mmCIF file of N, CA and C in Angstrom:
data_model
loop_
_atom_site.group_PDB
_atom_site.id
_atom_site.type_symbol
_atom_site.label_atom_id
_atom_site.label_comp_id
_atom_site.label_asym_id
_atom_site.label_seq_id
_atom_site.Cartn_x
_atom_site.Cartn_y
_atom_site.Cartn_z
ATOM 1 N N MET A 169 -0.650 -1.848 12.269
ATOM 2 C CA MET A 169 -1.587 -1.251 12.665
ATOM 3 C C MET A 169 -1.007 0.564 12.388
ATOM 4 N N TYR A 170 -2.128 1.441 11.965
ATOM 5 C CA TYR A 170 -2.107 2.667 11.669
ATOM 6 C C TYR A 170 -1.703 3.751 12.638
ATOM 7 N N ASP A 171 -1.045 4.303 12.811
ATOM 8 C CA ASP A 171 -0.714 5.074 14.426
ATOM 9 C C ASP A 171 -0.707 6.515 14.349
ATOM 10 N N ALA A 172 -1.702 7.281 14.718
ATOM 11 C CA ALA A 172 -1.425 8.996 14.735
ATOM 12 C C ALA A 172 -0.709 9.572 15.287
ATOM 13 N N ARG A 173 0.274 8.788 16.097
ATOM 14 C CA ARG A 173 1.187 9.438 17.085
ATOM 15 C C ARG A 173 2.469 9.953 16.373
ATOM 16 N N PRO A 174 3.257 10.589 16.252
ATOM 17 C CA PRO A 174 4.471 10.810 15.507
ATOM 18 C C PRO A 174 5.426 9.553 15.633
ATOM 19 N N ALA A 175 6.607 9.526 14.899
ATOM 20 C CA ALA A 175 7.461 8.144 14.833
ATOM 21 C C ALA A 175 8.208 8.503 16.136
ATOM 22 N N GLU A 176 8.695 9.500 16.287
ATOM 23 C CA GLU A 176 9.614 9.937 17.274
ATOM 24 C C GLU A 176 9.292 11.217 17.780
ATOM 25 N N PRO A 177 9.435 11.496 19.335
ATOM 26 C CA PRO A 177 9.144 12.590 20.056
ATOM 27 C C PRO A 177 9.997 14.067 19.756
ATOM 28 N N ASN A 178 9.565 15.015 19.895
ATOM 29 C CA ASN A 178 10.441 16.201 19.455
ATOM 30 C C ASN A 178 11.007 16.512 17.771
ATOM 31 N N LEU A 179 9.870 16.126 17.498
ATOM 32 C CA LEU A 179 10.136 16.390 15.627
ATOM 33 C C LEU A 179 10.241 17.779 15.585
ATOM 34 N N ASP A 180 10.927 18.259 14.548
ATOM 35 C CA ASP A 180 10.615 19.825 14.185
ATOM 36 C C ASP A 180 9.010 19.979 13.855
ATOM 37 N N GLN A 181 8.692 21.628 13.625
ATOM 38 C CA GLN A 181 7.533 21.735 13.585
ATOM 39 C C GLN A 181 6.964 22.047 12.219
ATOM 40 N N GLN A 182 7.550 21.473 11.145
ATOM 41 C CA GLN A 182 7.252 21.363 9.832
ATOM 42 C C GLN A 182 6.098 20.718 9.914
ATOM 43 N N GLU A 183 5.251 21.137 8.506
ATOM 44 C CA GLU A 183 3.787 20.472 8.339
ATOM 45 C C GLU A 183 4.155 18.814 8.229
ATOM 46 N N ARG A 184 3.080 18.325 8.479
ATOM 47 C CA ARG A 184 3.274 16.430 8.455
ATOM 48 C C ARG A 184 1.805 16.450 7.813
ATOM 49 N N SER A 185 1.762 15.113 7.242
ATOM 50 C CA SER A 185 0.710 14.800 7.002
ATOM 51 C C SER A 185 0.422 13.425 6.798
ATOM 52 N N MET A 186 -0.609 12.816 6.912
ATOM 53 C CA MET A 186 -0.606 11.088 6.793
ATOM 54 C C MET A 186 -1.896 10.397 5.865
ATOM 55 N N SER A 187 -2.012 9.840 5.433
ATOM 56 C CA SER A 187 -3.177 9.277 4.500
ATOM 57 C C SER A 187 -4.275 8.647 5.516
ATOM 58 N N ASN A 188 -5.453 8.557 4.940
ATOM 59 C CA ASN A 188 -6.773 8.324 5.350
ATOM 60 C C ASN A 188 -7.547 7.584 4.587
ATOM 61 N N HIS A 189 -8.442 6.899 5.027
ATOM 62 C CA HIS A 189 -9.646 6.404 4.154
ATOM 63 C C HIS A 189 -10.946 7.668 4.326
ATOM 64 N N PHE A 190 -11.210 7.984 3.328
ATOM 65 C CA PHE A 190 -12.290 8.992 3.364
ATOM 66 C C PHE A 190 -13.681 8.723 4.168
ATOM 67 N N THR A 191 -13.854 9.815 5.159
ATOM 68 C CA THR A 191 -14.540 9.562 5.908
ATOM 69 C C THR A 191 -15.970 10.182 6.065
ATOM 70 N N GLY A 192 -15.856 11.519 5.228
ATOM 71 C CA GLY A 192 -16.761 12.780 5.135
ATOM 72 C C GLY A 192 -16.556 13.413 3.953
ATOM 73 N N LEU A 193 -17.470 13.957 3.444
ATOM 74 C CA LEU A 193 -17.174 14.770 2.223
ATOM 75 C C LEU A 193 -16.092 16.065 2.242
ATOM 76 N N SER A 194 -15.608 16.325 3.641
ATOM 77 C CA SER A 194 -14.730 17.729 3.565
ATOM 78 C C SER A 194 -13.304 17.108 3.845
ATOM 79 N N LEU A 195 -13.172 15.614 4.011
ATOM 80 C CA LEU A 195 -11.688 15.151 3.986
ATOM 81 C C LEU A 195 -10.973 14.987 2.788
ATOM 82 N N GLY A 196 -9.924 14.779 2.296
ATOM 83 C CA GLY A 196 -9.383 14.554 1.153
ATOM 84 C C GLY A 196 -8.098 13.859 1.560
ATOM 85 N N PRO A 197 -7.540 13.667 0.291
ATOM 86 C CA PRO A 197 -6.172 13.104 0.573
ATOM 87 C C PRO A 197 -5.270 14.339 1.191
ATOM 88 N N PRO A 198 -3.897 13.650 1.719
ATOM 89 C CA PRO A 198 -2.909 14.303 2.197
ATOM 90 C C PRO A 198 -2.626 15.526 1.166
ATOM 91 N N LEU A 199 -2.588 16.587 1.634
ATOM 92 C CA LEU A 199 -1.997 17.858 0.975
ATOM 93 C C LEU A 199 -2.898 17.796 -0.184
ATOM 94 N N GLY A 200 -4.088 17.347 -0.571
ATOM 95 C CA GLY A 200 -4.807 17.307 -1.620
ATOM 96 C C GLY A 200 -4.292 16.735 -3.179
ATOM 97 N N ASP A 201 -3.404 15.607 -2.693
ATOM 98 C CA ASP A 201 -3.059 15.049 -4.045
ATOM 99 C C ASP A 201 -3.297 13.413 -3.385
ATOM 100 N N GLN A 202 -4.009 12.670 -4.480
ATOM 101 C CA GLN A 202 -4.390 11.556 -4.306
ATOM 102 C C GLN A 202 -3.056 10.391 -4.700
ATOM 103 N N ARG A 203 -2.101 10.938 -5.217
ATOM 104 C CA ARG A 203 -0.801 9.967 -5.498
ATOM 105 C C ARG A 203 -0.331 9.918 -3.973
ATOM 106 N N LEU A 204 -0.604 10.402 -2.759
ATOM 107 C CA LEU A 204 -0.247 10.379 -1.521
ATOM 108 C C LEU A 204 -1.095 9.473 -0.905
ATOM 109 N N ASP A 205 -2.241 9.329 -1.288
ATOM 110 C CA ASP A 205 -3.054 8.190 -0.292
ATOM 111 C C ASP A 205 -3.063 7.241 -0.340
ATOM 112 N N LEU A 206 -2.037 6.605 1.176
ATOM 113 C CA LEU A 206 -2.081 5.163 0.985
ATOM 114 C C LEU A 206 -3.370 4.455 1.969
ATOM 115 N N CYS A 207 -4.093 3.648 1.503
ATOM 116 C CA CYS A 207 -5.549 3.383 1.685
ATOM 117 C C CYS A 207 -5.199 2.300 2.666
ATOM 118 N N ASP A 208 -4.671 1.156 2.548
ATOM 119 C CA ASP A 208 -4.906 -0.056 3.310
ATOM 120 C C ASP A 208 -3.158 -0.813 3.600
ATOM 121 N N LEU A 209 -2.923 -1.488 4.334
ATOM 122 C CA LEU A 209 -1.450 -2.073 4.848
ATOM 123 C C LEU A 209 -2.192 -3.570 5.104
ATOM 124 N N TYR A 210 -1.674 -4.135 4.196
ATOM 125 C CA TYR A 210 -1.864 -6.090 4.960
ATOM 126 C C TYR A 210 -0.405 -6.440 4.849
ATOM 127 N N ALA A 211 -0.303 -7.685 6.111
ATOM 128 C CA ALA A 211 0.607 -8.149 6.264
ATOM 129 C C ALA A 211 0.206 -9.496 6.678
ATOM 130 N N PHE A 212 0.945 -10.341 5.992
ATOM 131 C CA PHE A 212 0.767 -11.764 6.355
ATOM 132 C C PHE A 212 1.918 -12.735 6.216
ATOM 133 N N GLN A 213 1.721 -13.844 6.668
ATOM 134 C CA GLN A 213 3.270 -15.060 6.729
ATOM 135 C C GLN A 213 2.841 -15.028 4.992
ATOM 136 N N SER A 214 4.062 -15.258 4.680
ATOM 137 C CA SER A 214 4.187 -15.712 3.256
ATOM 138 C C SER A 214 3.565 -17.398 3.250
ATOM 139 N N PRO A 215 2.956 -17.577 1.928
ATOM 140 C CA PRO A 215 2.297 -19.028 1.829
ATOM 141 C C PRO A 215 3.242 -19.816 1.527
ATOM 142 N N THR A 216 4.484 -19.086 0.817
ATOM 143 C CA THR A 216 5.513 -20.406 0.358
ATOM 144 C C THR A 216 6.822 -20.475 1.309
ATOM 145 N N ASP A 217 7.096 -19.611 2.209
ATOM 146 C CA ASP A 217 7.871 -19.647 3.266
ATOM 147 C C ASP A 217 7.666 -19.225 4.250
ATOM 148 N N ASN A 218 7.423 -19.685 5.715
ATOM 149 C CA ASN A 218 6.956 -19.822 7.217
ATOM 150 C C ASN A 218 7.724 -18.682 7.386
ATOM 151 N N ASN A 219 9.224 -18.252 7.033
ATOM 152 C CA ASN A 219 10.376 -17.597 7.734
ATOM 153 C C ASN A 219 10.006 -16.010 6.851
ATOM 154 N N ARG A 220 9.128 -15.566 6.210
ATOM 155 C CA ARG A 220 9.188 -14.651 5.443
ATOM 156 C C ARG A 220 7.715 -13.814 5.480
ATOM 157 N N THR A 221 7.716 -12.408 5.519
ATOM 158 C CA THR A 221 6.140 -11.747 5.472
ATOM 159 C C THR A 221 6.112 -11.195 4.141
ATOM 160 N N ALA A 222 4.763 -11.004 3.943
ATOM 161 C CA ALA A 222 4.312 -10.367 2.745
ATOM 162 C C ALA A 222 3.650 -9.055 3.176
ATOM 163 N N ILE A 223 4.271 -7.990 2.319
ATOM 164 C CA ILE A 223 3.401 -6.601 2.722
ATOM 165 C C ILE A 223 2.622 -6.137 1.626
ATOM 166 N N ILE A 224 1.486 -5.824 1.683
ATOM 167 C CA ILE A 224 0.656 -4.906 0.784
ATOM 168 C C ILE A 224 0.396 -3.580 0.857
ATOM 169 N N LEU A 225 0.782 -2.887 0.610
ATOM 170 C CA LEU A 225 0.210 -1.372 0.738
ATOM 171 C C LEU A 225 -0.572 -0.898 -0.895
ATOM 172 N N ASN A 226 -1.835 -0.380 -0.694
ATOM 173 C CA ASN A 226 -2.390 0.103 -1.654
ATOM 174 C C ASN A 226 -2.946 1.455 -1.543
ATOM 175 N N ALA A 227 -2.791 2.120 -2.810
ATOM 176 C CA ALA A 227 -2.905 3.682 -2.845
ATOM 177 C C ALA A 227 -4.370 3.902 -3.760
ATOM 178 N N ASN A 228 -5.029 5.374 -3.157
ATOM 179 C CA ASN A 228 -5.872 5.635 -4.145
ATOM 180 C C ASN A 228 -6.358 5.254 -5.159
ATOM 181 N N PRO A 229 -7.506 4.403 -5.271
ATOM 182 C CA PRO A 229 -7.634 3.819 -6.847
ATOM 183 C C PRO A 229 -8.197 5.142 -7.919
ATOM 184 N N ASN A 230 -8.263 6.514 -7.233
ATOM 185 C CA ASN A 230 -7.972 7.664 -8.337
ATOM 186 C C ASN A 230 -7.148 8.067 -8.976
ATOM 187 N N ALA A 231 -5.830 7.675 -8.110
ATOM 188 C CA ALA A 231 -4.489 8.365 -8.164
ATOM 189 C C ALA A 231 -4.419 7.469 -9.734
ATOM 190 N N ASP A 232 -3.675 8.000 -10.632
ATOM 191 C CA ASP A 232 -3.102 7.692 -11.921
ATOM 192 C C ASP A 232 -1.545 6.840 -11.749
ATOM 193 N N ALA A 233 -0.755 7.198 -10.808
ATOM 194 C CA ALA A 233 0.437 6.953 -10.329
ATOM 195 C C ALA A 233 1.132 6.982 -8.835
ATOM 196 N N LEU A 234 1.973 6.879 -8.347
ATOM 197 C CA LEU A 234 2.413 7.140 -6.805
ATOM 198 C C LEU A 234 3.296 8.229 -7.376
ATOM 199 N N HIS A 235 3.481 9.239 -6.389
ATOM 200 C CA HIS A 235 4.157 10.587 -6.343
ATOM 201 C C HIS A 235 5.576 10.226 -6.413
ATOM 202 N N PRO A 236 6.398 10.476 -7.528
ATOM 203 C CA PRO A 236 7.927 10.363 -7.765
ATOM 204 C C PRO A 236 8.675 11.080 -6.672
ATOM 205 N N ASP A 237 7.969 12.017 -5.923
ATOM 206 C CA ASP A 237 8.798 12.997 -5.055
ATOM 207 C C ASP A 237 8.770 12.510 -3.908
ATOM 208 N N ALA A 238 7.957 11.682 -3.705
ATOM 209 C CA ALA A 238 7.617 11.488 -2.030
ATOM 210 C C ALA A 238 8.271 10.065 -1.794
ATOM 211 N N ILE A 239 8.173 9.904 -0.551
ATOM 212 C CA ILE A 239 8.856 8.899 0.289
ATOM 213 C C ILE A 239 7.617 7.965 0.757
ATOM 214 N N TYR A 240 7.490 6.965 0.498
ATOM 215 C CA TYR A 240 6.449 6.219 1.409
ATOM 216 C C TYR A 240 6.786 5.117 2.259
ATOM 217 N N ARG A 241 6.528 5.003 3.394
ATOM 218 C CA ARG A 241 7.123 4.573 4.471
ATOM 219 C C ARG A 241 6.187 3.402 5.443
ATOM 220 N N LEU A 242 6.601 2.872 5.566
ATOM 221 C CA LEU A 242 6.259 1.517 6.378
ATOM 222 C C LEU A 242 7.207 1.616 8.003
ATOM 223 N N ASN A 243 6.537 2.259 8.942
ATOM 224 C CA ASN A 243 7.478 2.307 10.075
ATOM 225 C C ASN A 243 7.049 1.052 10.786
ATOM 226 N N ILE A 244 8.154 0.334 11.821
ATOM 227 C CA ILE A 244 7.360 -0.473 12.714
ATOM 228 C C ILE A 244 8.492 -0.188 14.194
ATOM 229 N N ASP A 245 7.430 -0.725 15.119
ATOM 230 C CA ASP A 245 8.174 0.007 16.608
ATOM 231 C C ASP A 245 7.828 -1.689 16.657
ATOM 232 N N THR A 246 9.131 -2.342 17.521
ATOM 233 C CA THR A 246 9.515 -3.555 17.796
ATOM 234 C C THR A 246 9.394 -4.065 19.172
ATOM 235 N N ASP A 247 9.622 -2.805 20.165
ATOM 236 C CA ASP A 247 9.542 -2.834 21.535
ATOM 237 C C ASP A 247 8.706 -2.040 22.167
ATOM 238 N N GLY A 248 7.726 -1.280 21.487
ATOM 239 C CA GLY A 248 6.391 -0.801 22.203
ATOM 240 C C GLY A 248 6.998 0.618 22.734
ATOM 241 N N ASP A 249 8.027 1.209 22.357
ATOM 242 C CA ASP A 249 8.255 2.533 22.854
ATOM 243 C C ASP A 249 7.905 3.593 22.238
ATOM 244 N N TYR A 250 7.036 3.541 21.224
ATOM 245 C CA TYR A 250 6.864 4.489 20.232
ATOM 246 C C TYR A 250 7.702 5.054 19.333
ATOM 247 N N LEU A 251 8.813 4.278 19.386
ATOM 248 C CA LEU A 251 9.822 4.754 18.425
ATOM 249 C C LEU A 251 10.107 3.935 17.216
ATOM 250 N N THR A 252 10.167 4.210 15.846
ATOM 251 C CA THR A 252 10.374 3.379 14.672
ATOM 252 C C THR A 252 12.039 2.656 15.187
ATOM 253 N N ASP A 253 11.833 1.396 15.094
ATOM 254 C CA ASP A 253 13.089 0.204 15.000
ATOM 255 C C ASP A 253 13.214 -0.322 13.930
ATOM 256 N N ILE A 254 12.304 -0.218 12.758
ATOM 257 C CA ILE A 254 12.850 -0.859 11.419
ATOM 258 C C ILE A 254 11.753 -0.315 10.413
ATOM 259 N N ALA A 255 12.314 0.456 9.369
ATOM 260 C CA ALA A 255 11.444 1.091 8.436
ATOM 261 C C ALA A 255 12.047 0.909 7.037
ATOM 262 N N PHE A 256 10.684 0.456 6.355
ATOM 263 C CA PHE A 256 10.955 0.233 5.178
ATOM 264 C C PHE A 256 10.641 1.474 3.787
ATOM 265 N N SER A 257 11.408 2.296 3.242
ATOM 266 C CA SER A 257 10.802 3.236 2.383
ATOM 267 C C SER A 257 10.857 2.612 0.822
ATOM 268 N N TYR A 258 9.861 3.596 0.428
ATOM 269 C CA TYR A 258 9.712 3.210 -1.041
ATOM 270 C C TYR A 258 9.656 4.640 -2.017
ATOM 271 N N VAL A 259 10.622 4.633 -3.014
ATOM 272 C CA VAL A 259 10.589 5.778 -3.604
ATOM 273 C C VAL A 259 10.545 4.976 -5.281
ATOM 274 N N PHE A 260 9.371 5.854 -5.746
ATOM 275 C CA PHE A 260 8.866 5.202 -6.934
ATOM 276 C C PHE A 260 9.515 6.713 -8.219
ATOM 277 N N SER A 261 9.923 5.775 -9.343
ATOM 278 C CA SER A 261 10.249 6.633 -10.274
ATOM 279 C C SER A 261 9.104 7.809 -10.928
ATOM 280 N N LYS A 262 9.248 8.214 -11.968
ATOM 281 C CA LYS A 262 8.199 8.996 -12.734
ATOM 282 C C LYS A 262 7.433 8.271 -13.831
ATOM 283 N N PRO A 263 6.465 8.325 -13.725
ATOM 284 C CA PRO A 263 5.422 7.237 -14.807
ATOM 285 C C PRO A 263 6.031 7.551 -16.076
ATOM 286 N N GLN A 264 6.551 6.147 -16.825
ATOM 287 C CA GLN A 264 6.781 6.061 -17.967
ATOM 288 C C GLN A 264 5.935 5.251 -19.079
ATOM 289 N N ASN A 265 5.382 5.503 -19.863
ATOM 290 C CA ASN A 265 4.207 4.437 -20.431
ATOM 291 C C ASN A 265 3.127 3.902 -19.608
ATOM 292 N N GLY A 266 2.891 4.917 -18.622
ATOM 293 C CA GLY A 266 2.006 3.875 -17.358
ATOM 294 C C GLY A 266 2.619 3.124 -16.501
ATOM 295 N N ARG A 267 4.020 3.040 -16.438
ATOM 296 C CA ARG A 267 4.729 2.382 -15.544
ATOM 297 C C ARG A 267 5.388 2.796 -14.727
ATOM 298 N N GLN A 268 6.158 2.596 -13.632
ATOM 299 C CA GLN A 268 6.815 2.690 -12.748
ATOM 300 C C GLN A 268 7.877 1.686 -11.998
ATOM 301 N N THR A 269 9.096 2.282 -11.620
ATOM 302 C CA THR A 269 9.784 1.196 -10.970
ATOM 303 C C THR A 269 9.814 2.166 -9.820
ATOM 304 N N VAL A 270 10.278 1.362 -8.541
ATOM 305 C CA VAL A 270 10.531 1.422 -7.205
ATOM 306 C C VAL A 270 11.803 0.953 -6.864
ATOM 307 N N ASN A 271 12.115 1.990 -6.124
ATOM 308 C CA ASN A 271 13.664 1.635 -5.385
ATOM 309 C C ASN A 271 13.290 1.397 -4.003
ATOM 310 N N VAL A 272 13.461 0.323 -2.980
ATOM 311 C CA VAL A 272 13.110 0.131 -1.572
ATOM 312 C C VAL A 272 14.236 0.053 -0.651
ATOM 313 N N PHE A 273 14.365 0.847 0.499
ATOM 314 C CA PHE A 273 15.778 0.921 1.486
ATOM 315 C C PHE A 273 14.947 0.320 2.873
ATOM 316 N N LEU A 274 15.798 -0.192 3.457
ATOM 317 C CA LEU A 274 15.683 -0.812 4.932
ATOM 318 C C LEU A 274 16.425 0.053 5.765
ATOM 319 N N ALA A 275 15.865 0.494 6.634
ATOM 320 C CA ALA A 275 16.653 1.005 8.137
ATOM 321 C C ALA A 275 16.312 0.599 9.099
ATOM 322 N N THR A 276 17.392 0.391 10.021
ATOM 323 C CA THR A 276 17.152 -0.149 11.430
ATOM 324 C C THR A 276 17.583 0.955 12.587
ATOM 325 N N GLY A 277 17.036 0.437 13.822
ATOM 326 C CA GLY A 277 17.912 1.455 14.704
ATOM 327 C C GLY A 277 17.457 3.128 14.424
ATOM 328 N N SER A 278 18.546 3.855 15.044
ATOM 329 C CA SER A 278 18.301 5.326 14.599
ATOM 330 C C SER A 278 18.240 5.586 13.159
ATOM 331 N N GLN A 279 18.683 4.963 12.605
ATOM 332 C CA GLN A 279 18.681 5.354 10.901
ATOM 333 C C GLN A 279 17.105 5.007 10.408
ATOM 334 N N SER A 280 16.605 4.265 11.260
ATOM 335 C CA SER A 280 15.131 3.996 10.726
ATOM 336 C C SER A 280 14.174 5.312 11.146
ATOM 337 N N ARG A 281 14.685 5.962 11.950
ATOM 338 C CA ARG A 281 13.973 7.332 12.549
ATOM 339 C C ARG A 281 14.472 8.648 11.269
ATOM 340 N N SER A 282 14.959 8.374 10.338
ATOM 341 C CA SER A 282 15.430 9.419 9.533
ATOM 342 C C SER A 282 14.243 9.963 8.582
ATOM 343 N N ALA A 283 14.114 11.266 8.036
ATOM 344 C CA ALA A 283 13.100 11.693 7.349
ATOM 345 C C ALA A 283 13.346 11.159 6.160
ATOM 346 N N GLU A 284 14.523 10.632 5.838
ATOM 347 C CA GLU A 284 15.081 10.439 4.553
ATOM 348 C C GLU A 284 14.878 9.018 4.058
ATOM 349 N N ALA A 285 15.185 8.133 3.011
ATOM 350 C CA ALA A 285 15.220 7.080 2.522
ATOM 351 C C ALA A 285 16.651 6.731 2.658
ATOM 352 N N VAL A 286 17.049 5.970 3.713
ATOM 353 C CA VAL A 286 18.482 5.627 4.006
ATOM 354 C C VAL A 286 18.841 3.981 4.442
ATOM 355 N N ASP A 287 20.247 3.774 4.368
ATOM 356 C CA ASP A 287 20.780 2.640 5.162
ATOM 357 C C ASP A 287 20.605 1.683 3.840
ATOM 358 N N THR A 288 20.127 0.612 3.646
ATOM 359 C CA THR A 288 20.447 -0.525 2.641
ATOM 360 C C THR A 288 19.237 -0.566 2.122
ATOM 361 N N VAL A 289 19.779 -0.345 0.445
ATOM 362 C CA VAL A 289 18.772 -0.768 -0.519
ATOM 363 C C VAL A 289 18.428 -2.016 -0.737
ATOM 364 N N ILE A 290 17.285 -2.379 -0.715
ATOM 365 C CA ILE A 290 17.067 -3.401 -0.948
ATOM 366 C C ILE A 290 16.678 -4.354 -2.187
ATOM 367 N N THR A 291 16.007 -3.150 -2.922
ATOM 368 C CA THR A 291 15.476 -3.327 -4.210
ATOM 369 C C THR A 291 15.945 -2.417 -5.419
ATOM 370 N N VAL A 292 16.428 -2.330 -6.471
ATOM 371 C CA VAL A 292 16.550 -1.148 -7.418
ATOM 372 C C VAL A 292 15.790 -1.254 -8.433
ATOM 373 N N ASN A 293 15.039 -0.330 -8.765
ATOM 374 C CA ASN A 293 14.362 -0.559 -10.273
ATOM 375 C C ASN A 293 13.467 -1.571 -10.182
ATOM 376 N N GLY A 294 12.732 -2.104 -8.888
ATOM 377 C CA GLY A 294 12.091 -3.090 -9.194
ATOM 378 C C GLY A 294 11.046 -2.711 -10.177
ATOM 379 N N SER A 295 9.808 -3.389 -10.715
ATOM 380 C CA SER A 295 8.823 -3.275 -11.557
ATOM 381 C C SER A 295 7.625 -3.982 -10.958
ATOM 382 N N PHE A 296 6.632 -3.585 -11.171
ATOM 383 C CA PHE A 296 5.166 -3.883 -10.659
ATOM 384 C C PHE A 296 4.240 -3.506 -12.022
#
C-alpha cells in the first residue's frame, strides 16, 4: 500500500518527493525526472515457494533507465505504528549499452529508517 505519510516523524525539513500516477495535465514525475517515477507495486506469494514473496516495482514507461544517483526504496511497517520496520533499497548502475545492474540492501529496525541504503547487501550487480 502506498502511503503519503512520512516514513518516520520529525524528519528534517529537506525537500521530499514521491512518485504518483499522472492524474492531470499539470502533474508530472518527482522533481521533473521520469526516471524517478515508480508507478506500481505488486506483491504476491511466490508460485514456486509458499514461504517467499515476489515483489515487482515498475517505473514510468517513458523513462529510458532508472536513475543511477537515486535510492529506490520499499518501506514496510509490520506493526502499524507508521514507522518503517523493514526496508528494501535498490541502487542502480549507470546504463551501459542499454542495460543496468542493481544492488539491493535489506535493513531492519532503526536501520530501516536511514535515508541511505544500509545494512545487509542481498544482491550485488544483479542484472535484469
